[in-house]
Short mmCIF file of C-alpha atoms in Angstrom, two decimals:
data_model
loop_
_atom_site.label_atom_id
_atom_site.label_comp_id
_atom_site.label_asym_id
_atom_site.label_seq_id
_atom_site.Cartn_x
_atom_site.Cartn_y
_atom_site.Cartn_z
CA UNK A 1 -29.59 8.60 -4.42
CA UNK A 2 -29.24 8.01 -0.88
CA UNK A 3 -26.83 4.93 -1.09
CA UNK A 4 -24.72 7.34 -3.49
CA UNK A 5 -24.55 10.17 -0.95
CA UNK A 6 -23.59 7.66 1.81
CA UNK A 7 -21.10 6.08 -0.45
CA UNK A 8 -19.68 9.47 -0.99
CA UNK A 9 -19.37 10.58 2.78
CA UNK A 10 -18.46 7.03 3.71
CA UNK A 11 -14.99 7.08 1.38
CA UNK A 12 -14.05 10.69 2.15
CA UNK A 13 -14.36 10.26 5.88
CA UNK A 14 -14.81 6.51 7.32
CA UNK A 15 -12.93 4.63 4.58
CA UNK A 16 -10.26 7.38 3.87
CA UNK A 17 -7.19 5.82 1.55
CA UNK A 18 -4.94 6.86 4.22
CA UNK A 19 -6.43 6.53 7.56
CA UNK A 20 -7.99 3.49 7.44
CA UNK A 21 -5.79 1.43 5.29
CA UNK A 22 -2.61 3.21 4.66
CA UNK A 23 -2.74 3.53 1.04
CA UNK A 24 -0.80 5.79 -1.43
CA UNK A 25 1.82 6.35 1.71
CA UNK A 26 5.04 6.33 -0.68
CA UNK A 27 3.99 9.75 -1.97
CA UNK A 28 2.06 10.94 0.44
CA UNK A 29 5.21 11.20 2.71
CA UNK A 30 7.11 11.74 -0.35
CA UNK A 31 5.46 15.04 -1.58
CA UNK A 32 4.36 16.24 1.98
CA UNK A 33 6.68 19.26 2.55
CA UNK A 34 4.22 22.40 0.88
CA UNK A 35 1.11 22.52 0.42
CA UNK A 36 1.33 23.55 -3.23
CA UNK A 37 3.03 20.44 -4.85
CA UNK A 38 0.83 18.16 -2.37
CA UNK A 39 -2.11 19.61 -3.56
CA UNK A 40 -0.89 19.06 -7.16
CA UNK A 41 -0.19 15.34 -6.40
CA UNK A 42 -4.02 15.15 -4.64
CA UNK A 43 -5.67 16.54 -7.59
CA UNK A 44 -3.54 14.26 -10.15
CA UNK A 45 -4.30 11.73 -7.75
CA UNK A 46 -8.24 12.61 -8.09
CA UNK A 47 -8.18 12.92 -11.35
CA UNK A 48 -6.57 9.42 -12.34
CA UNK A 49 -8.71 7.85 -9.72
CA UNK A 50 -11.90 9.05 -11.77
CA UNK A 51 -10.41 7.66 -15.44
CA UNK A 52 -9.15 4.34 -13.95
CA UNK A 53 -11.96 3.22 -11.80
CA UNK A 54 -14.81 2.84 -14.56
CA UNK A 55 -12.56 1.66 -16.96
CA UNK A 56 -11.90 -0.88 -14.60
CA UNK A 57 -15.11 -1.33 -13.05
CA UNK A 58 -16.43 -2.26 -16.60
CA UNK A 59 -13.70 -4.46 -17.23
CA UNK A 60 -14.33 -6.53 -14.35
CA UNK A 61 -18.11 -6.84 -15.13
CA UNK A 62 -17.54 -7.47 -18.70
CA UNK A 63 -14.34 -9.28 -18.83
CA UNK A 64 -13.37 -10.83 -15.58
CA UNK A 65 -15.65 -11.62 -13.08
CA UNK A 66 -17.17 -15.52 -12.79
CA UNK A 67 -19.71 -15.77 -15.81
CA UNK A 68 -19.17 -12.38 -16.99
CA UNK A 69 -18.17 -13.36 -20.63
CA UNK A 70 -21.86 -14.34 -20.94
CA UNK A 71 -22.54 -11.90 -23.44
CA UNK A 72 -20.95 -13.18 -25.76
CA UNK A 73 -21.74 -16.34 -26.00
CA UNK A 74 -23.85 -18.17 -23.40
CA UNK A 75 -21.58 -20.99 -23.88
CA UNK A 76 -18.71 -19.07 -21.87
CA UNK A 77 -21.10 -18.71 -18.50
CA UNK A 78 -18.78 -21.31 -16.91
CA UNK A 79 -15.23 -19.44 -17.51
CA UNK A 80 -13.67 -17.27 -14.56
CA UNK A 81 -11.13 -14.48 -15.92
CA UNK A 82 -10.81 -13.46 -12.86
CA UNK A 83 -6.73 -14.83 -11.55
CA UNK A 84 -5.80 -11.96 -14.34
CA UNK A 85 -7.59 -8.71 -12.79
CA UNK A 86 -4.70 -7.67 -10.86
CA UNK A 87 -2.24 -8.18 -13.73
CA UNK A 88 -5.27 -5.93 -16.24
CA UNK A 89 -5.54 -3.48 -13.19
CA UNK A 90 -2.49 -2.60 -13.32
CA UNK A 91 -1.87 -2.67 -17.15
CA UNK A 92 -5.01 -0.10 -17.41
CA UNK A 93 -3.15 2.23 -14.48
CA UNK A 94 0.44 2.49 -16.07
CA UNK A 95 -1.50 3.56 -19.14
CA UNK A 96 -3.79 6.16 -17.65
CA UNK A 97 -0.81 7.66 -15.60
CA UNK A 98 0.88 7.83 -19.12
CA UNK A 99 -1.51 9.33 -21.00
CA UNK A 100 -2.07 11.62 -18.08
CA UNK A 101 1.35 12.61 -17.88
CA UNK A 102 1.53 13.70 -22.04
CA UNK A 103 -1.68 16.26 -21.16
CA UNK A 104 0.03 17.65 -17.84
CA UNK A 105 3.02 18.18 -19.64
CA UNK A 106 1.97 20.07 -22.89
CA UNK A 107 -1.00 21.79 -21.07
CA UNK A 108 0.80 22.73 -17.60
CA UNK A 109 4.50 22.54 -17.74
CA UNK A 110 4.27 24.54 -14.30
CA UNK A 111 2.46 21.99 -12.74
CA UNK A 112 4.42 19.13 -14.94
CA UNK A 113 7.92 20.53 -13.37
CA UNK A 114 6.80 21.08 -9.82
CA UNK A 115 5.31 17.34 -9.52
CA UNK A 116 8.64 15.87 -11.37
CA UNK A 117 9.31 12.70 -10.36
CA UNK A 118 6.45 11.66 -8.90
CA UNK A 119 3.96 11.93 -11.63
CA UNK A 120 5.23 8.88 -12.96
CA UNK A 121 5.01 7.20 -9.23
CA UNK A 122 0.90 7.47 -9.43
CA UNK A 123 1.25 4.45 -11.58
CA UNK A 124 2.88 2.25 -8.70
CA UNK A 125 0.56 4.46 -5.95
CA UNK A 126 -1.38 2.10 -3.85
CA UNK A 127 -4.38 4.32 -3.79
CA UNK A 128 -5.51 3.63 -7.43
CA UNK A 129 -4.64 -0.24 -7.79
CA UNK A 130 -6.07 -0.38 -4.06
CA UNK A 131 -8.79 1.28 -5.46
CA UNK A 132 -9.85 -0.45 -8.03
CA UNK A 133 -9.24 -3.73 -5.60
CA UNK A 134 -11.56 -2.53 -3.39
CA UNK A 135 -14.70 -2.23 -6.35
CA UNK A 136 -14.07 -5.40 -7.32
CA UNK A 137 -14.21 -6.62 -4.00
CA UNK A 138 -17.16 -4.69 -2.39
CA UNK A 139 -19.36 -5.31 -5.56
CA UNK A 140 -21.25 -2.20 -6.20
CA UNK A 141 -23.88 -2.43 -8.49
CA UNK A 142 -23.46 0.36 -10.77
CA UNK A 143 -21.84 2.77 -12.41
CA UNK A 144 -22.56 5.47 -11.08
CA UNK A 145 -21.60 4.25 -7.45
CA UNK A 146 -18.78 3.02 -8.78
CA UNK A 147 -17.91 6.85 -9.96
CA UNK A 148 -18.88 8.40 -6.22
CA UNK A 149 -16.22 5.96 -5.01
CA UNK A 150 -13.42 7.32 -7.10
CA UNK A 151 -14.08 10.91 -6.43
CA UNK A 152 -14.92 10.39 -2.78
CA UNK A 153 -12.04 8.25 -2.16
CA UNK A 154 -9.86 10.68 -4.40
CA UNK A 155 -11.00 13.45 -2.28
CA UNK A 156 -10.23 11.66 1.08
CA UNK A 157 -6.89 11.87 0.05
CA UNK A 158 -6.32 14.89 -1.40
CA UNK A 159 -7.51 16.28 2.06
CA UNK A 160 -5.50 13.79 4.04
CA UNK A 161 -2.25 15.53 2.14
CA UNK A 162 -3.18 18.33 1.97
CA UNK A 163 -3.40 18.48 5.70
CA UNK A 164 -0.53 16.96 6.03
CA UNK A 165 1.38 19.13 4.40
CA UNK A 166 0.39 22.24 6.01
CA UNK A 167 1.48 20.39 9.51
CA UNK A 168 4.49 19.70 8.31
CA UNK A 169 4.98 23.58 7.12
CA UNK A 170 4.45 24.74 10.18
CA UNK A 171 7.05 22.17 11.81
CA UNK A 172 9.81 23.10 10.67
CA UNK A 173 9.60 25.54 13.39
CA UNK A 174 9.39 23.54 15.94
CA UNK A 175 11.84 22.05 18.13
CA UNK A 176 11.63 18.06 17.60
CA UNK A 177 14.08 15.50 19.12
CA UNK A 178 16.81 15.14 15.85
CA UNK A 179 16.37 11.44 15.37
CA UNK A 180 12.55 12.31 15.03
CA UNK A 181 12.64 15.05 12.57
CA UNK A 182 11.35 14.35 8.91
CA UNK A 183 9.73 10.81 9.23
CA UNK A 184 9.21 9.67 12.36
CA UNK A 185 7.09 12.92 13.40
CA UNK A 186 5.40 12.57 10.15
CA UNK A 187 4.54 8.77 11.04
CA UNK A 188 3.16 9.95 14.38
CA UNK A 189 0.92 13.47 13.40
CA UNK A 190 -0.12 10.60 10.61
CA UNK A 191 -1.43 8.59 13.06
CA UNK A 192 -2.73 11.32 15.53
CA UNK A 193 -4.74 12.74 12.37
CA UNK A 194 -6.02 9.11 12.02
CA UNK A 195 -7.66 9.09 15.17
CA UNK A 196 -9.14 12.42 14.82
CA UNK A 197 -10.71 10.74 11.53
CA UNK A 198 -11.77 7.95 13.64
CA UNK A 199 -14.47 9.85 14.94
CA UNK A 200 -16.43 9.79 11.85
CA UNK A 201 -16.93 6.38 12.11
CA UNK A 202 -20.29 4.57 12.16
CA UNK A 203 -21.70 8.08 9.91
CA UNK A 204 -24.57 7.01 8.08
CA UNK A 205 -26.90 9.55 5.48
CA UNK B 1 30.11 -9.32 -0.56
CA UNK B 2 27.71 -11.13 -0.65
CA UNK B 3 26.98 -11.15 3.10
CA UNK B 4 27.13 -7.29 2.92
CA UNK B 5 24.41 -7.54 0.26
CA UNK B 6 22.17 -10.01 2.82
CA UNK B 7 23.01 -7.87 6.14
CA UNK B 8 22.34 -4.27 4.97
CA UNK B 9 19.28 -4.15 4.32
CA UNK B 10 17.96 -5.78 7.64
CA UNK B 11 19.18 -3.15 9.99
CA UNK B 12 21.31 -0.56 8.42
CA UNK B 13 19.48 0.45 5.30
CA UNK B 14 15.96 -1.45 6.42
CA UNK B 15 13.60 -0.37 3.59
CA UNK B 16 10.35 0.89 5.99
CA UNK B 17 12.43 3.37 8.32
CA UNK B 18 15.27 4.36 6.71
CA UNK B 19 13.93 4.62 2.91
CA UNK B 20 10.47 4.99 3.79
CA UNK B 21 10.01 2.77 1.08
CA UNK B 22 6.46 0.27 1.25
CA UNK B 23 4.68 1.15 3.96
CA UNK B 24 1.94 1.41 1.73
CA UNK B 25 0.31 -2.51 1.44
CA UNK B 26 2.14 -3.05 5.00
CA UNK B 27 0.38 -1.92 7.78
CA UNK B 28 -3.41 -2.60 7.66
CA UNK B 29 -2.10 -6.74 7.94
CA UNK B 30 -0.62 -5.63 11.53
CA UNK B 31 -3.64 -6.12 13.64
CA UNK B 32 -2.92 -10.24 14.14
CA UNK B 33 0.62 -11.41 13.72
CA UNK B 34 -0.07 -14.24 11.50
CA UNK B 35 -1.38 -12.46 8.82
CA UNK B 36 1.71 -10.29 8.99
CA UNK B 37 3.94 -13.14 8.84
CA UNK B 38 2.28 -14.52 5.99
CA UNK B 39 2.67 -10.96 4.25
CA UNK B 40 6.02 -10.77 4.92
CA UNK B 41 7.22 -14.08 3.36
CA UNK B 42 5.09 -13.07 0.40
CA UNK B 43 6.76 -10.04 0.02
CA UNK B 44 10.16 -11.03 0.21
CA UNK B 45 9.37 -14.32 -2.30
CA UNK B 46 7.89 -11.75 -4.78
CA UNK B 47 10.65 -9.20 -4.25
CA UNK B 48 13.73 -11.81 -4.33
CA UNK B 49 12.28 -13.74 -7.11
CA UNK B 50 10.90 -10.37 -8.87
CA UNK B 51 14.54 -8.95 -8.65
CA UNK B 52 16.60 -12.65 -9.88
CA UNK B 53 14.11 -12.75 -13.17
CA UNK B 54 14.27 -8.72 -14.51
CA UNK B 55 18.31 -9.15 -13.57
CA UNK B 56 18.45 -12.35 -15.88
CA UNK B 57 16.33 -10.31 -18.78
CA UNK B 58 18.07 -6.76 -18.12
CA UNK B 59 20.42 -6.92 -21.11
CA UNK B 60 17.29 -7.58 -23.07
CA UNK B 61 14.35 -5.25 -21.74
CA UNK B 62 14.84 -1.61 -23.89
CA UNK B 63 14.80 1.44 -21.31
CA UNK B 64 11.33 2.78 -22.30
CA UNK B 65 9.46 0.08 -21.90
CA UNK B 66 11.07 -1.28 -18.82
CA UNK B 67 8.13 -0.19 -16.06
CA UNK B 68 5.28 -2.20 -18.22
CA UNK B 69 8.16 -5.43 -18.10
CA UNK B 70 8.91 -4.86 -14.25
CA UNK B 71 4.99 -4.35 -13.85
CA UNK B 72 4.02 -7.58 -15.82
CA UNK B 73 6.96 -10.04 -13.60
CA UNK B 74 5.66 -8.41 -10.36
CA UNK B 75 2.64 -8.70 -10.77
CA UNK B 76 2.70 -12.49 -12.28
CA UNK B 77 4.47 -13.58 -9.45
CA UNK B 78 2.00 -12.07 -7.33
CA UNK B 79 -0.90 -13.68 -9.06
CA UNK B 80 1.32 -16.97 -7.97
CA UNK B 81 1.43 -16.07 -4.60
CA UNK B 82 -2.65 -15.05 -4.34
CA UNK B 83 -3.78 -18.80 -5.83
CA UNK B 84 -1.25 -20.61 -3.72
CA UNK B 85 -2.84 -18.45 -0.85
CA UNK B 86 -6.33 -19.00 -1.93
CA UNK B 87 -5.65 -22.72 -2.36
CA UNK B 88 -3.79 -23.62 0.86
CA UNK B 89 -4.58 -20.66 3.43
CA UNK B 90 -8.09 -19.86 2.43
CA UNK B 91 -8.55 -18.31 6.21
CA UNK B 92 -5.65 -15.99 5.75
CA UNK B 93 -5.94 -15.29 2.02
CA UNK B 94 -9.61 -13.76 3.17
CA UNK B 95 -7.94 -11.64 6.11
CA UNK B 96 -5.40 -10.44 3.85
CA UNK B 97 -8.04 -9.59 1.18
CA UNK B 98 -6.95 -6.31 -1.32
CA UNK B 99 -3.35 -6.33 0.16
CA UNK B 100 -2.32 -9.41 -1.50
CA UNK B 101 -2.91 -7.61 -4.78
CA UNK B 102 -1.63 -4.74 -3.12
CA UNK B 103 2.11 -6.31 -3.41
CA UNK B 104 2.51 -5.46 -6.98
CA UNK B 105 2.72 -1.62 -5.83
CA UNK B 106 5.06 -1.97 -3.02
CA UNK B 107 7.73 0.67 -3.39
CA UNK B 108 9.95 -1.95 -2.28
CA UNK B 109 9.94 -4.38 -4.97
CA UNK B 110 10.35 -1.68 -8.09
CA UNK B 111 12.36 0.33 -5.60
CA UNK B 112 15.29 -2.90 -5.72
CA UNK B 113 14.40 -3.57 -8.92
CA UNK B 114 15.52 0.03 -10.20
CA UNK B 115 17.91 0.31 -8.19
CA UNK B 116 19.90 -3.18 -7.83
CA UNK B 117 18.55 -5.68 -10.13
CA UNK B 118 18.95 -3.65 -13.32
CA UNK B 119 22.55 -3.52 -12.46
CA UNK B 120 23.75 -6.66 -11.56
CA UNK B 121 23.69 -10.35 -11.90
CA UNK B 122 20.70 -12.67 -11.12
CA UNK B 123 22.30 -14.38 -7.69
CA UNK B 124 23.17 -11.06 -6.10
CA UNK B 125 19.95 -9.38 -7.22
CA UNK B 126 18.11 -12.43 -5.93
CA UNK B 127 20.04 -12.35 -2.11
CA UNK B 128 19.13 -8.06 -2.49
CA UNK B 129 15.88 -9.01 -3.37
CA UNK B 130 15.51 -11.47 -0.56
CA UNK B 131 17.03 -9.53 1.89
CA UNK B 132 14.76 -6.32 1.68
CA UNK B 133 11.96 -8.50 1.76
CA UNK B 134 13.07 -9.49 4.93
CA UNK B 135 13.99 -6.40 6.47
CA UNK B 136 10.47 -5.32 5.90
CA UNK B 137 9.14 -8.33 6.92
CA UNK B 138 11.11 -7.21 10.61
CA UNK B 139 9.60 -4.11 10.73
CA UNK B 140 5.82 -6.10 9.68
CA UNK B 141 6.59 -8.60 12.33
CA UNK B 142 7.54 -6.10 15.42
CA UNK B 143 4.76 -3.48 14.92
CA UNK B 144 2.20 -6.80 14.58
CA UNK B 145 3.45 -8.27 17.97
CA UNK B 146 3.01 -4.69 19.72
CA UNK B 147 -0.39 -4.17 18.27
CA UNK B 148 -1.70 -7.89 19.22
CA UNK B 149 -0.11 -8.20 22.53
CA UNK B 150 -1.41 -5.18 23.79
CA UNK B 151 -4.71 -5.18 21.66
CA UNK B 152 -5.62 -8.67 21.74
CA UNK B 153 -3.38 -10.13 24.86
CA UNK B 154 -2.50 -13.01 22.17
CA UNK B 155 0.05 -13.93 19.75
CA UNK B 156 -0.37 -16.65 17.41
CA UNK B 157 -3.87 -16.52 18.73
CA UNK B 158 -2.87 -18.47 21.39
CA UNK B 159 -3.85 -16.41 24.98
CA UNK B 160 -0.75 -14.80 26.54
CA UNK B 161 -1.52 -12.48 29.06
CA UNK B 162 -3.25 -14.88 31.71
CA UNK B 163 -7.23 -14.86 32.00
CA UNK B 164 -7.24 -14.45 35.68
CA UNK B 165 -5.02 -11.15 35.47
CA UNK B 166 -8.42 -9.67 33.64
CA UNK B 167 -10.66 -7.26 35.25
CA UNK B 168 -13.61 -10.02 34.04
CA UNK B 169 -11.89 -12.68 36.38
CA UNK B 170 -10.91 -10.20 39.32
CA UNK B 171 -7.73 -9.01 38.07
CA UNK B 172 -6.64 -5.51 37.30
CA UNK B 173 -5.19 -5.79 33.56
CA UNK B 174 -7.75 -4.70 30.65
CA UNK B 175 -6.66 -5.36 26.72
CA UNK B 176 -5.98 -1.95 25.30
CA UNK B 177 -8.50 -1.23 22.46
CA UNK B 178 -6.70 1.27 20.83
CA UNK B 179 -3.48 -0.68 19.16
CA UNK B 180 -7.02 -2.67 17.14
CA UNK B 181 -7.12 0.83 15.37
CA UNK B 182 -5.27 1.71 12.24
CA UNK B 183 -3.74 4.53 13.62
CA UNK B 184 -1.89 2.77 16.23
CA UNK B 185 0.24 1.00 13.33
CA UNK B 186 1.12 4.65 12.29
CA UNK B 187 2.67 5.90 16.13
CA UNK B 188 4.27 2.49 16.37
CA UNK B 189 6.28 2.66 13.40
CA UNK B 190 6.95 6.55 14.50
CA UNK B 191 8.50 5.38 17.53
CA UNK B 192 10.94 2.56 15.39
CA UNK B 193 11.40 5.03 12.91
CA UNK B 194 12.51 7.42 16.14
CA UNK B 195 14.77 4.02 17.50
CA UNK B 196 16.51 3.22 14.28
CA UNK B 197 17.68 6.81 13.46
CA UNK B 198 18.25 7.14 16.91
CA UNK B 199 21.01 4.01 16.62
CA UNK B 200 22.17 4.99 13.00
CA UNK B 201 22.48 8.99 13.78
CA UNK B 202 23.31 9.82 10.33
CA UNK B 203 20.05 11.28 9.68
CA UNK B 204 19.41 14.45 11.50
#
């Protein structure tokens, strides 16, 4: 229970998508001007993060890793899937964001139009192959840590968008040198916001 | 034409501060400049090469299924790039860790793809391809020699700033701790971003 909580607190805060490793950046400057269609993209974001990850996670352990092919016959111990993860990662995505994108659009054509383009664009987000690199890479041992990961990371950067957005709202108010305006400031408040995050570092439950 | 195809994309219509296009696998490799350098040539091998092969099939691939076929080239050619990493550059191949992977969702590469390659033939899509790799391997290149200049006082790894200008040998100079953080990649690339639309002033 304890390594799930600190799991949890660690990939909202210390390992967040966007601070620490710049992940999911396409969109998140992308869809950064209100807070209402970033906050769509964060919880569609969330929300694929939670399908992919197990899916994943139990394709690596079953599928891909060294030896992992054991169950089915002890004779395949010796065989190493694991060249083709990032080419089954990414297979697994592009189908999630698919079937995700059929329920958003019959269920919530509000939220389906708003989002537009960009639904399609989780499928080629950093964040989620990222992800599901980093489970493979940090081995955690079960499920269920495997599941804190996706929502904690998820929520790291819903609220690193989120926040983001409501910056750049009030901006457009402001009086910023023209060859600044639009991406550059964004760049730097990104990177000003990073070291405010910084300060979490080292938390441990 | 061709040249025009090789040229743009470096300065005029560079990928990472004009588009904002692939920022997303690029910066976290910006702390040493050799791991940058090796990112950028993988980059622009997968994104030339990427670009030449879906040009060659794109009288062939049927519109609905062409992200899974863009998806599956990319992403072989990046499983290329990760064994001939692991093989010959072990060092750098563990530096670079999840952002080797990370290639196959660089805006970039389906960015070109979509937007050149489909289009025309394989040699032009190939110099396109080549080119934006490039241009982002600029931008990689410049915010990497910042960061480990002023981070590290080295480039290369070899020692630049000399060790008797440090406050440990009686000097005055100290390394700046800061540009080791991620966020220092961020205000860096601000301030190009700032540079390049400065120089272009089309973009207000």
């Amino acid at each position: 229970m304890e390594q799930i909580a600190n799991i949890f607190v660690k990939s909202i805060f210390v390992e967040n998508m966007i601070f620490a490793y710049f992940l999911g950046m396409c969109s998140y400057l992308a869809v950064s001007k209100t807070v209402k269609t970033a906050s769509g993209l964060g919880l569609a974001v969330i929300f694929v993060l939670l399908i992919t990850l197990p899916v994943n996670y139990l394709l690596d352990r079953y599928v891909l890793a060294p030896g992992a092919l054991a169950w089915i016959n002890p004779q395949w111990a010796g065989t190493d899937l694991s060249f083709l993860s990032f080419i089954l990662f990414i297979a697994v995505i592009a189908a999630m964001v698919q079937l995700v994108e059929m329920v958003v659009e019959k269920f919530a054509p509000a939220l389906y139009n708003s989002l537009g383009i960009f639904l399609p664009l989780i499928a080629v987000n950093c964040a989620i192959l990222g992800a599901s690199l980093f489970m493979q890479e940090r081995d955690y041992r079960n499920i269920q840590e495997v599941i804190t990961f996706a929502l904690g990371s998820g929520i790291g950067w819903y609220l690193a968008i989120v926040s983001i957005a409501a910056i750049r709202e009030k901006l457009s108010y402001s009086n910023i040198p023209a060859p600044m305006r639009g991406l550059g400031i964004a760049f730097i408040i990104t990177g000003l916001m990073g070291i405010a995050f910084m300060s979490f570092m080292g938390i441990q439950i | 034409m061709n040249k025009r195809i090789f040229l743009d994309p470096l300065f005029k219509n560079n990928p990472i501060p004009v588009l904002a296009l692939g920022i997303c696998s690029a910066l976290a490799v910006t702390v040493k400049l050799e791991p940058a350098m090796v990112m950028a040539l993988s980059v622009t091998l997968v994104t030339g090469f990427s670009s030449m092969i879906l040009s060659l099939l794109r009288n062939t691939i049927p519109n609905r299924i062409r992200i899974i076929v863009q998806l599956v080239v990319v992403a072989t050619l990046v499983i290329l790039v990760d064994q001939v990493l692991k093989a010959f550059a072990w060092e750098i191949s563990k530096q670079l860790s999840v952002f080797v992977g990370l290639i196959i969702t660089n805006c970039i590469i389906m960015g070109r793809i979509e937007a050149f390659a489909l289009y025309n033939k394989p040699f032009p899509s190939l110099v396109d391809g080549l080119a934006n790799g490039l241009g982002y391997g600029i931008i990689l290149i410049a915010v990497s020699v910042v960061r480990e200049l002023l981070g590290s006082g080295t480039l290369m790894g070899y020692q630049v700033i000399p060790q008797q200008w440090y406050v440990a040998n009686g000097g005055v100079y100290e390394n700046n701790g800061l540009f080791i953080l991620p966020p220092m990649a961020l205000i860096i690339l601000g301030l190009i971003v700032w540079v390049f639309n400065a120089k272009n002033a089309k973009r207000v």
